[in-house]
Amino acid sequence: MSRTHKPKSQTSDLLKSLSSSTLSSVGNYVFGKTLGEGTFGKVKLAAHKLTGQEVAIKIVDKIHAPSVVREIETWRHLHHPNIAQLYEVLTTESRIYMVMEHCAGGEAFDYVCERGRLYDRSEDARRIFRQIVEAVGYCHDMNFVHRDLKLENILLTTDLNVKVIDFGFTRSISTPNLLDTYCGSVAYAAPEMISGQKYHGPQADVWSLGVILYTLICGYLPFDDDNDLMIHKKIMNLEYDLPDFLSDVSKDIISKILQIDGTSRITIPDILSHPWFRDDTLNKSPPPSVCPKPLGSTPEEANLIAKMEQLGMDVEGILRSVQGNECDASSAIWYLLLQKERGTPQSSDGRFVDV
């Protein structure tokens, strides 16, 4: 009996698949559509093969490895509800894959563009800005400065929770030394950064927060031009307008943040206690500790550990990976299943592991 030959169409599909330089999957993830492209590579939607939950994967060529390694080294130590979680890092011969939390709400930039602007001191404006400030404050408490804060680097979940991303320019501030690298986007850059002075990282981040707040509630950047040199000039001369539709309290907080002298700017605690946030008790949450509690200390974590033990999973190994910020397959499964346990799964087709 002769063997059945595959139809030409199947053979052609197989040849196309084997010849393609584009992977359809990596590790435990199946790729979906492209979400965006940046300087170093692209970001693709993907689904975890076991849980079905959606993730975003940042794909970078290894020629950019030195910059990416710094980003990973910072990002893997950051665990905050308003910072996108880095789940896992994978490598192939030519690429690095950073698997991160997927935020279906898209960029805060697009959110503002679709609405024109957010109403002054509206619940949405206060909610979004508070979460951004709290995330940046946490980074500073962890001795990191972001240095590339902008609306394009702030993602939103479908229920309007903020997730800060892109830690490529983030640096440690564990030593008292001033920084001197110009980085980030010119429209959000602090005066001391664009003038080439050595600068205090947290003060530069605070300036960027002021630009973000202005853009959220005005619908346009305070310092903007087609020519970068003109933007520099406007920033150095503090040339921006405060529209009549802004309340006095909004004008006050913006003017106290956008100070040429970094030492004159209000601090993050000052921002959070400013009257602009008054009556904002619903959006205020206790700050996460820089010394996190032991895993299993919350009801969701305890429940997940118990279910994993019932299934015979290597709980000790998984927890060791999470505690060590290993960003491997074990820590990824922990974060994805914990997301499900908390009732906030991102799933592409409803497939979940039965835990």
mmCIF file of C-alpha atoms in Angstrom:
data_model
loop_
_atom_site.group_PDB
_atom_site.id
_atom_site.type_symbol
_atom_site.label_atom_id
_atom_site.label_comp_id
_atom_site.label_asym_id
_atom_site.label_seq_id
_atom_site.Cartn_x
_atom_site.Cartn_y
_atom_site.Cartn_z
ATOM 1 C CA MET A 1 0.000 0.000 0.000
ATOM 2 C CA SER A 2 1.527 3.312 -1.058
ATOM 3 C CA ARG A 3 1.810 6.230 1.282
ATOM 4 C CA THR A 4 -0.649 9.074 0.859
ATOM 5 C CA HIS A 5 0.999 12.177 -0.539
ATOM 6 C CA LYS A 6 0.184 15.560 0.974
ATOM 7 C CA PRO A 7 -1.763 17.928 -1.289
ATOM 8 C CA LYS A 8 0.343 20.573 -2.964
ATOM 9 C CA SER A 9 -1.348 23.324 -0.914
ATOM 10 C CA GLN A 10 -0.257 21.681 2.358
ATOM 11 C CA THR A 11 3.269 21.168 1.038
ATOM 12 C CA SER A 12 3.377 24.800 -0.025
ATOM 13 C CA ASP A 13 2.168 25.957 3.410
ATOM 14 C CA LEU A 14 4.786 23.794 5.124
ATOM 15 C CA LEU A 15 7.561 25.134 2.889
ATOM 16 C CA LYS A 16 6.400 28.691 3.552
ATOM 17 C CA SER A 17 6.386 28.045 7.311
ATOM 18 C CA LEU A 18 9.853 26.482 7.322
ATOM 19 C CA SER A 19 11.288 29.208 5.091
ATOM 20 C CA SER A 20 9.832 32.113 7.056
ATOM 21 C CA SER A 21 12.152 34.086 9.329
ATOM 22 C CA THR A 22 9.133 35.118 11.425
ATOM 23 C CA LEU A 23 8.337 32.924 14.416
ATOM 24 C CA SER A 24 4.708 32.048 15.130
ATOM 25 C CA SER A 25 5.523 31.274 18.755
ATOM 26 C CA VAL A 26 8.278 31.478 21.331
ATOM 27 C CA GLY A 27 8.487 29.578 24.597
ATOM 28 C CA ASN A 28 4.986 29.169 26.013
ATOM 29 C CA TYR A 29 3.501 31.938 23.855
ATOM 30 C CA VAL A 30 1.708 32.034 20.504
ATOM 31 C CA PHE A 31 2.040 35.333 18.662
ATOM 32 C CA GLY A 32 -0.917 37.408 17.528
ATOM 33 C CA LYS A 33 -1.111 40.833 15.921
ATOM 34 C CA THR A 34 1.506 43.562 16.153
ATOM 35 C CA LEU A 35 0.567 46.154 18.788
ATOM 36 C CA GLY A 36 3.223 48.719 17.943
ATOM 37 C CA GLU A 37 6.775 49.412 16.835
ATOM 38 C CA GLY A 38 9.529 51.340 18.564
ATOM 39 C CA THR A 39 13.167 52.305 18.126
ATOM 40 C CA PHE A 40 14.567 48.883 18.981
ATOM 41 C CA GLY A 41 11.836 46.555 17.720
ATOM 42 C CA LYS A 42 8.152 45.732 17.823
ATOM 43 C CA VAL A 43 5.566 44.730 20.412
ATOM 44 C CA LYS A 44 3.246 41.838 19.613
ATOM 45 C CA LEU A 45 0.149 40.490 21.268
ATOM 46 C CA ALA A 46 0.510 36.854 22.326
ATOM 47 C CA ALA A 47 -1.371 34.190 24.267
ATOM 48 C CA HIS A 48 0.060 31.865 26.916
ATOM 49 C CA LYS A 49 -0.354 28.290 25.657
ATOM 50 C CA LEU A 50 -1.426 26.896 29.026
ATOM 51 C CA THR A 51 -3.673 29.621 30.434
ATOM 52 C CA GLY A 52 -4.813 31.337 27.224
ATOM 53 C CA GLN A 53 -4.208 34.703 28.844
ATOM 54 C CA GLU A 54 -3.024 37.558 26.687
ATOM 55 C CA VAL A 55 0.381 39.133 27.134
ATOM 56 C CA ALA A 56 2.404 41.702 25.222
ATOM 57 C CA ILE A 57 5.861 40.708 24.014
ATOM 58 C CA LYS A 58 8.518 43.294 23.253
ATOM 59 C CA ILE A 59 10.853 41.859 20.594
ATOM 60 C CA VAL A 60 14.346 43.342 20.309
ATOM 61 C CA ASP A 61 17.314 42.374 18.126
ATOM 62 C CA LYS A 62 20.339 41.277 20.137
ATOM 63 C CA ILE A 63 22.453 44.050 18.641
ATOM 64 C CA HIS A 64 20.634 46.256 21.169
ATOM 65 C CA ALA A 65 21.406 43.871 24.047
ATOM 66 C CA PRO A 66 23.450 46.347 26.173
ATOM 67 C CA SER A 67 20.525 48.781 26.386
ATOM 68 C CA VAL A 68 17.946 46.034 26.850
ATOM 69 C CA VAL A 69 19.906 44.377 29.650
ATOM 70 C CA ARG A 70 19.805 47.623 31.640
ATOM 71 C CA GLU A 71 16.061 47.901 31.088
ATOM 72 C CA ILE A 72 15.443 44.306 32.182
ATOM 73 C CA GLU A 73 17.668 44.645 35.233
ATOM 74 C CA THR A 74 15.601 47.619 36.414
ATOM 75 C CA TRP A 75 12.171 46.410 35.360
ATOM 76 C CA ARG A 76 12.384 42.994 37.013
ATOM 77 C CA HIS A 77 12.737 44.630 40.436
ATOM 78 C CA LEU A 78 9.623 46.807 40.060
ATOM 79 C CA HIS A 79 6.345 45.444 41.428
ATOM 80 C CA HIS A 80 3.605 48.052 41.644
ATOM 81 C CA PRO A 81 -0.075 47.963 40.612
ATOM 82 C CA ASN A 82 0.521 50.902 38.258
ATOM 83 C CA ILE A 83 3.655 49.533 36.597
ATOM 84 C CA ALA A 84 3.248 46.900 33.868
ATOM 85 C CA GLN A 85 4.566 43.616 35.249
ATOM 86 C CA LEU A 86 7.514 41.992 33.462
ATOM 87 C CA TYR A 87 6.615 38.280 33.424
ATOM 88 C CA GLU A 88 9.397 36.541 31.566
ATOM 89 C CA VAL A 89 12.477 37.125 29.410
ATOM 90 C CA LEU A 90 13.296 34.720 26.567
ATOM 91 C CA THR A 91 16.165 34.706 24.099
ATOM 92 C CA THR A 92 16.886 33.084 20.748
ATOM 93 C CA GLU A 93 20.026 33.251 18.661
ATOM 94 C CA SER A 94 19.140 36.682 17.327
ATOM 95 C CA ARG A 95 16.407 38.188 19.512
ATOM 96 C CA ILE A 96 15.350 39.033 23.047
ATOM 97 C CA TYR A 97 11.694 38.658 24.042
ATOM 98 C CA MET A 98 10.336 40.575 27.024
ATOM 99 C CA VAL A 99 6.957 39.163 28.059
ATOM 100 C CA MET A 100 4.892 41.754 29.886
ATOM 101 C CA GLU A 101 1.419 42.499 31.145
ATOM 102 C CA HIS A 102 -0.985 43.334 28.319
ATOM 103 C CA CYS A 103 -3.081 46.481 28.716
ATOM 104 C CA ALA A 104 -6.105 46.320 26.436
ATOM 105 C CA GLY A 105 -6.985 49.988 26.993
ATOM 106 C CA GLY A 106 -4.018 51.170 24.915
ATOM 107 C CA GLU A 107 -1.878 54.273 25.372
ATOM 108 C CA ALA A 108 -2.977 57.164 27.559
ATOM 109 C CA PHE A 109 -1.929 59.388 24.635
ATOM 110 C CA ASP A 110 -4.591 57.826 22.393
ATOM 111 C CA TYR A 111 -7.141 57.977 25.210
ATOM 112 C CA VAL A 112 -6.665 61.745 25.487
ATOM 113 C CA CYS A 113 -6.607 62.252 21.709
ATOM 114 C CA GLU A 114 -9.939 60.459 21.324
ATOM 115 C CA ARG A 115 -11.547 62.741 23.921
ATOM 116 C CA GLY A 116 -9.805 65.995 23.064
ATOM 117 C CA ARG A 117 -8.975 66.489 26.741
ATOM 118 C CA LEU A 118 -10.096 65.277 30.152
ATOM 119 C CA TYR A 119 -12.248 67.724 32.086
ATOM 120 C CA ASP A 120 -10.394 69.695 34.739
ATOM 121 C CA ARG A 121 -10.330 67.732 38.024
ATOM 122 C CA SER A 122 -12.727 65.151 36.587
ATOM 123 C CA GLU A 123 -12.736 61.731 38.220
ATOM 124 C CA ASP A 124 -10.899 60.226 35.231
ATOM 125 C CA ALA A 125 -8.236 62.951 35.218
ATOM 126 C CA ARG A 126 -7.560 62.629 38.938
ATOM 127 C CA ARG A 127 -7.610 58.836 38.813
ATOM 128 C CA ILE A 128 -5.149 58.609 35.921
ATOM 129 C CA PHE A 129 -2.780 61.293 37.183
ATOM 130 C CA ARG A 130 -2.738 59.996 40.761
ATOM 131 C CA GLN A 131 -1.813 56.509 39.582
ATOM 132 C CA ILE A 132 0.970 57.864 37.374
ATOM 133 C CA VAL A 133 2.389 59.925 40.249
ATOM 134 C CA GLU A 134 2.173 56.990 42.668
ATOM 135 C CA ALA A 135 4.016 54.717 40.217
ATOM 136 C CA VAL A 136 6.791 57.270 39.721
ATOM 137 C CA GLY A 137 7.014 57.868 43.467
ATOM 138 C CA TYR A 138 7.435 54.127 43.984
ATOM 139 C CA CYS A 139 10.275 54.073 41.422
ATOM 140 C CA HIS A 140 12.009 56.875 43.309
ATOM 141 C CA ASP A 141 11.535 55.032 46.607
ATOM 142 C CA MET A 142 13.202 52.038 44.933
ATOM 143 C CA ASN A 143 16.090 54.350 43.940
ATOM 144 C CA PHE A 144 15.248 54.491 40.240
ATOM 145 C CA VAL A 145 14.414 57.448 37.987
ATOM 146 C CA HIS A 146 12.405 56.833 34.811
ATOM 147 C CA ARG A 147 13.638 59.722 32.597
ATOM 148 C CA ASP A 148 11.222 59.031 29.737
ATOM 149 C CA LEU A 149 7.826 59.809 31.207
ATOM 150 C CA LYS A 150 5.268 60.689 28.539
ATOM 151 C CA LEU A 151 1.695 59.737 27.685
ATOM 152 C CA GLU A 152 2.935 57.233 25.077
ATOM 153 C CA ASN A 153 4.713 55.323 27.871
ATOM 154 C CA ILE A 154 1.589 55.078 29.997
ATOM 155 C CA LEU A 155 -0.835 52.284 29.180
ATOM 156 C CA LEU A 156 -4.387 51.824 30.421
ATOM 157 C CA THR A 157 -6.376 48.741 31.290
ATOM 158 C CA THR A 158 -9.988 48.480 30.179
ATOM 159 C CA ASP A 159 -11.102 49.643 33.641
ATOM 160 C CA LEU A 160 -8.869 52.729 33.423
ATOM 161 C CA ASN A 161 -5.972 51.644 35.602
ATOM 162 C CA VAL A 162 -2.562 53.046 34.723
ATOM 163 C CA LYS A 163 0.444 50.900 33.812
ATOM 164 C CA VAL A 164 3.760 52.707 33.304
ATOM 165 C CA ILE A 165 6.107 51.069 30.771
ATOM 166 C CA ASP A 166 9.451 51.544 28.975
ATOM 167 C CA PHE A 167 12.363 51.565 31.389
ATOM 168 C CA GLY A 168 15.087 51.854 28.759
ATOM 169 C CA PHE A 169 16.365 55.178 30.123
ATOM 170 C CA THR A 170 15.806 54.338 33.790
ATOM 171 C CA ARG A 171 18.846 54.660 36.028
ATOM 172 C CA SER A 172 19.692 53.893 39.626
ATOM 173 C CA ILE A 173 19.981 56.835 42.012
ATOM 174 C CA SER A 174 21.379 54.870 44.932
ATOM 175 C CA THR A 175 24.409 57.175 44.911
ATOM 176 C CA PRO A 176 24.219 60.964 45.385
ATOM 177 C CA ASN A 177 25.855 61.618 42.004
ATOM 178 C CA LEU A 178 23.948 63.853 39.592
ATOM 179 C CA LEU A 179 22.971 62.585 36.138
ATOM 180 C CA ASP A 180 24.146 64.134 32.887
ATOM 181 C CA THR A 181 22.568 62.183 30.000
ATOM 182 C CA TYR A 182 19.996 63.897 27.799
ATOM 183 C CA CYS A 183 17.277 61.347 27.131
ATOM 184 C CA GLY A 184 13.560 60.950 26.610
ATOM 185 C CA SER A 185 11.256 63.095 24.470
ATOM 186 C CA VAL A 186 12.089 66.761 24.043
ATOM 187 C CA ALA A 187 8.547 68.016 24.765
ATOM 188 C CA TYR A 188 8.653 66.350 28.211
ATOM 189 C CA ALA A 189 12.308 67.083 29.035
ATOM 190 C CA ALA A 190 13.220 69.251 32.024
ATOM 191 C CA PRO A 191 15.119 72.538 31.441
ATOM 192 C CA GLU A 192 18.228 71.320 33.250
ATOM 193 C CA MET A 193 18.343 68.254 31.017
ATOM 194 C CA ILE A 194 18.093 70.069 27.677
ATOM 195 C CA SER A 195 20.570 72.762 28.773
ATOM 196 C CA GLY A 196 23.243 70.119 29.339
ATOM 197 C CA GLN A 197 23.549 70.629 33.090
ATOM 198 C CA LYS A 198 24.034 67.803 35.547
ATOM 199 C CA TYR A 199 20.640 67.162 37.056
ATOM 200 C CA HIS A 200 18.799 65.529 39.918
ATOM 201 C CA GLY A 201 16.811 62.624 38.450
ATOM 202 C CA PRO A 202 13.647 62.831 40.584
ATOM 203 C CA GLN A 203 13.300 66.562 39.863
ATOM 204 C CA ALA A 204 13.480 65.858 36.118
ATOM 205 C CA ASP A 205 10.761 63.201 36.472
ATOM 206 C CA VAL A 206 8.565 65.678 38.366
ATOM 207 C CA TRP A 207 8.849 68.163 35.482
ATOM 208 C CA SER A 208 7.655 65.448 33.086
ATOM 209 C CA LEU A 209 4.709 64.786 35.403
ATOM 210 C CA GLY A 210 3.764 68.444 35.068
ATOM 211 C CA VAL A 211 3.805 68.174 31.275
ATOM 212 C CA ILE A 212 1.660 65.041 31.504
ATOM 213 C CA LEU A 213 -0.918 66.706 33.765
ATOM 214 C CA TYR A 214 -1.108 69.760 31.509
ATOM 215 C CA THR A 215 -1.631 67.570 28.437
ATOM 216 C CA LEU A 216 -4.284 65.456 30.168
ATOM 217 C CA ILE A 217 -6.504 68.398 31.078
ATOM 218 C CA CYS A 218 -5.691 70.790 28.220
ATOM 219 C CA GLY A 219 -5.534 68.299 25.358
ATOM 220 C CA TYR A 220 -2.231 69.560 23.979
ATOM 221 C CA LEU A 221 1.395 69.857 25.074
ATOM 222 C CA PRO A 222 2.496 72.980 26.972
ATOM 223 C CA PHE A 223 5.685 73.232 24.906
ATOM 224 C CA ASP A 224 5.255 72.212 21.283
ATOM 225 C CA ASP A 225 6.639 73.081 17.870
ATOM 226 C CA ASP A 226 7.733 71.334 14.680
ATOM 227 C CA ASN A 227 11.276 72.476 15.439
ATOM 228 C CA ASP A 228 13.010 70.904 18.449
ATOM 229 C CA LEU A 229 15.152 74.014 18.952
ATOM 230 C CA MET A 230 12.002 76.095 19.303
ATOM 231 C CA ILE A 231 10.689 73.647 21.893
ATOM 232 C CA HIS A 232 13.983 74.043 23.778
ATOM 233 C CA LYS A 233 13.565 77.820 23.684
ATOM 234 C CA LYS A 234 9.982 77.668 24.946
ATOM 235 C CA ILE A 235 10.955 75.365 27.802
ATOM 236 C CA MET A 236 13.937 77.462 28.866
ATOM 237 C CA ASN A 237 11.806 80.637 28.766
ATOM 238 C CA LEU A 238 8.825 78.898 30.362
ATOM 239 C CA GLU A 239 6.622 79.953 27.439
ATOM 240 C CA TYR A 240 3.283 78.232 27.891
ATOM 241 C CA ASP A 241 -0.289 79.362 28.427
ATOM 242 C CA LEU A 242 -2.774 78.493 31.149
ATOM 243 C CA PRO A 243 -6.173 78.419 29.383
ATOM 244 C CA ASP A 244 -9.151 80.167 30.947
ATOM 245 C CA PHE A 245 -11.044 76.877 31.208
ATOM 246 C CA LEU A 246 -8.575 75.645 33.847
ATOM 247 C CA SER A 247 -9.562 76.109 37.473
ATOM 248 C CA ASP A 248 -7.341 78.151 39.774
ATOM 249 C CA VAL A 249 -6.302 75.001 41.622
ATOM 250 C CA SER A 250 -5.199 73.386 38.338
ATOM 251 C CA LYS A 251 -3.222 76.465 37.365
ATOM 252 C CA ASP A 252 -1.613 76.399 40.798
ATOM 253 C CA ILE A 253 -0.413 72.785 40.698
ATOM 254 C CA ILE A 254 0.878 73.106 37.130
ATOM 255 C CA SER A 255 2.785 76.316 37.872
ATOM 256 C CA LYS A 256 4.320 74.759 40.989
ATOM 257 C CA ILE A 257 5.552 71.748 39.023
ATOM 258 C CA LEU A 258 6.770 73.581 35.912
ATOM 259 C CA GLN A 259 9.505 75.575 37.617
ATOM 260 C CA ILE A 260 12.769 76.257 35.762
ATOM 261 C CA ASP A 261 14.788 75.677 38.921
ATOM 262 C CA GLY A 262 14.471 72.014 39.860
ATOM 263 C CA THR A 263 14.898 72.779 43.557
ATOM 264 C CA SER A 264 11.824 75.051 43.409
ATOM 265 C CA ARG A 265 9.531 72.342 42.041
ATOM 266 C CA ILE A 266 7.114 70.691 44.400
ATOM 267 C CA THR A 267 7.907 67.083 45.241
ATOM 268 C CA ILE A 268 5.834 63.978 44.636
ATOM 269 C CA PRO A 269 4.448 63.989 48.216
ATOM 270 C CA ASP A 270 3.539 67.673 47.663
ATOM 271 C CA ILE A 271 1.741 66.784 44.434
ATOM 272 C CA LEU A 272 -0.286 64.015 46.069
ATOM 273 C CA SER A 273 -1.325 66.279 48.952
ATOM 274 C CA HIS A 274 -2.184 69.234 46.697
ATOM 275 C CA PRO A 275 -5.808 70.527 46.769
ATOM 276 C CA TRP A 276 -6.125 69.399 43.132
ATOM 277 C CA PHE A 277 -6.680 65.902 44.539
ATOM 278 C CA ARG A 278 -9.144 67.031 47.220
ATOM 279 C CA ASP A 279 -12.243 64.813 47.508
ATOM 280 C CA ASP A 280 -10.311 62.114 45.652
ATOM 281 C CA THR A 281 -10.603 59.508 48.409
ATOM 282 C CA LEU A 282 -12.008 56.842 46.069
ATOM 283 C CA ASN A 283 -8.850 56.844 43.948
ATOM 284 C CA LYS A 284 -6.376 57.048 46.797
ATOM 285 C CA SER A 285 -4.672 53.787 47.706
ATOM 286 C CA PRO A 286 -2.006 52.980 50.286
ATOM 287 C CA PRO A 287 1.455 53.006 48.685
ATOM 288 C CA PRO A 288 3.059 49.592 48.136
ATOM 289 C CA SER A 289 5.987 48.942 50.427
ATOM 290 C CA VAL A 290 9.476 48.862 48.940
ATOM 291 C CA CYS A 291 9.901 45.817 51.205
ATOM 292 C CA PRO A 292 7.123 43.565 49.847
ATOM 293 C CA LYS A 293 5.276 41.146 52.086
ATOM 294 C CA PRO A 294 6.104 37.418 51.853
ATOM 295 C CA LEU A 295 4.341 35.579 49.045
ATOM 296 C CA GLY A 296 1.130 34.015 50.293
ATOM 297 C CA SER A 297 0.298 36.870 52.650
ATOM 298 C CA THR A 298 -2.776 37.949 50.656
ATOM 299 C CA PRO A 299 -5.923 35.777 50.369
ATOM 300 C CA GLU A 300 -5.499 35.485 46.583
ATOM 301 C CA GLU A 301 -1.882 34.362 46.877
ATOM 302 C CA ALA A 302 -2.690 31.886 49.648
ATOM 303 C CA ASN A 303 -5.541 30.416 47.583
ATOM 304 C CA LEU A 304 -3.322 30.106 44.512
ATOM 305 C CA ILE A 305 -0.559 28.364 46.466
ATOM 306 C CA ALA A 306 -3.072 25.883 47.891
ATOM 307 C CA LYS A 307 -4.459 25.104 44.420
ATOM 308 C CA MET A 308 -0.964 24.668 42.982
ATOM 309 C CA GLU A 309 -0.085 22.250 45.767
ATOM 310 C CA GLN A 310 -3.255 20.240 45.068
ATOM 311 C CA LEU A 311 -2.198 19.942 41.424
ATOM 312 C CA GLY A 312 1.266 18.751 42.413
ATOM 313 C CA MET A 313 3.023 21.766 40.936
ATOM 314 C CA ASP A 314 6.534 22.694 42.070
ATOM 315 C CA VAL A 315 5.316 25.478 44.342
ATOM 316 C CA GLU A 316 8.650 25.904 46.091
ATOM 317 C CA GLY A 317 10.459 26.357 42.780
ATOM 318 C CA ILE A 318 7.825 28.761 41.461
ATOM 319 C CA LEU A 319 7.939 30.942 44.575
ATOM 320 C CA ARG A 320 11.731 30.917 44.485
ATOM 321 C CA SER A 321 11.641 32.247 40.907
ATOM 322 C CA VAL A 322 9.178 34.994 41.840
ATOM 323 C CA GLN A 323 11.088 36.051 44.952
ATOM 324 C CA GLY A 324 14.346 36.088 43.007
ATOM 325 C CA ASN A 325 12.868 38.210 40.189
ATOM 326 C CA GLU A 326 14.038 35.528 37.754
ATOM 327 C CA CYS A 327 11.542 36.460 35.011
ATOM 328 C CA ASP A 328 11.387 32.865 33.787
ATOM 329 C CA ALA A 329 8.580 30.444 32.865
ATOM 330 C CA SER A 330 7.892 29.679 36.535
ATOM 331 C CA SER A 331 7.464 33.300 37.576
ATOM 332 C CA ALA A 332 5.340 33.953 34.474
ATOM 333 C CA ILE A 333 2.882 31.194 35.361
ATOM 334 C CA TRP A 334 2.648 32.594 38.897
ATOM 335 C CA TYR A 335 1.771 36.106 37.741
ATOM 336 C CA LEU A 336 -0.693 34.918 35.102
ATOM 337 C CA LEU A 337 -2.525 32.573 37.462
ATOM 338 C CA LEU A 338 -2.513 35.205 40.202
ATOM 339 C CA GLN A 339 -4.096 37.608 37.735
ATOM 340 C CA LYS A 340 -6.834 35.035 37.179
ATOM 341 C CA GLU A 341 -7.212 34.423 40.921
ATOM 342 C CA ARG A 342 -7.783 38.146 41.404
ATOM 343 C CA GLY A 343 -10.524 38.017 38.800
ATOM 344 C CA THR A 344 -8.753 40.133 36.192
ATOM 345 C CA PRO A 345 -7.660 37.672 33.488
ATOM 346 C CA GLN A 346 -6.707 38.829 30.011
ATOM 347 C CA SER A 347 -7.731 35.867 27.876
ATOM 348 C CA SER A 348 -7.796 35.505 24.128
ATOM 349 C CA ASP A 349 -10.207 32.580 23.910
ATOM 350 C CA GLY A 350 -11.363 31.657 27.387
ATOM 351 C CA ARG A 351 -8.848 28.805 27.841
ATOM 352 C CA PHE A 352 -7.612 28.639 31.415
ATOM 353 C CA VAL A 353 -5.705 26.110 33.431
ATOM 354 C CA ASP A 354 -8.071 24.530 35.962
ATOM 355 C CA VAL A 355 -6.750 25.791 39.284
#
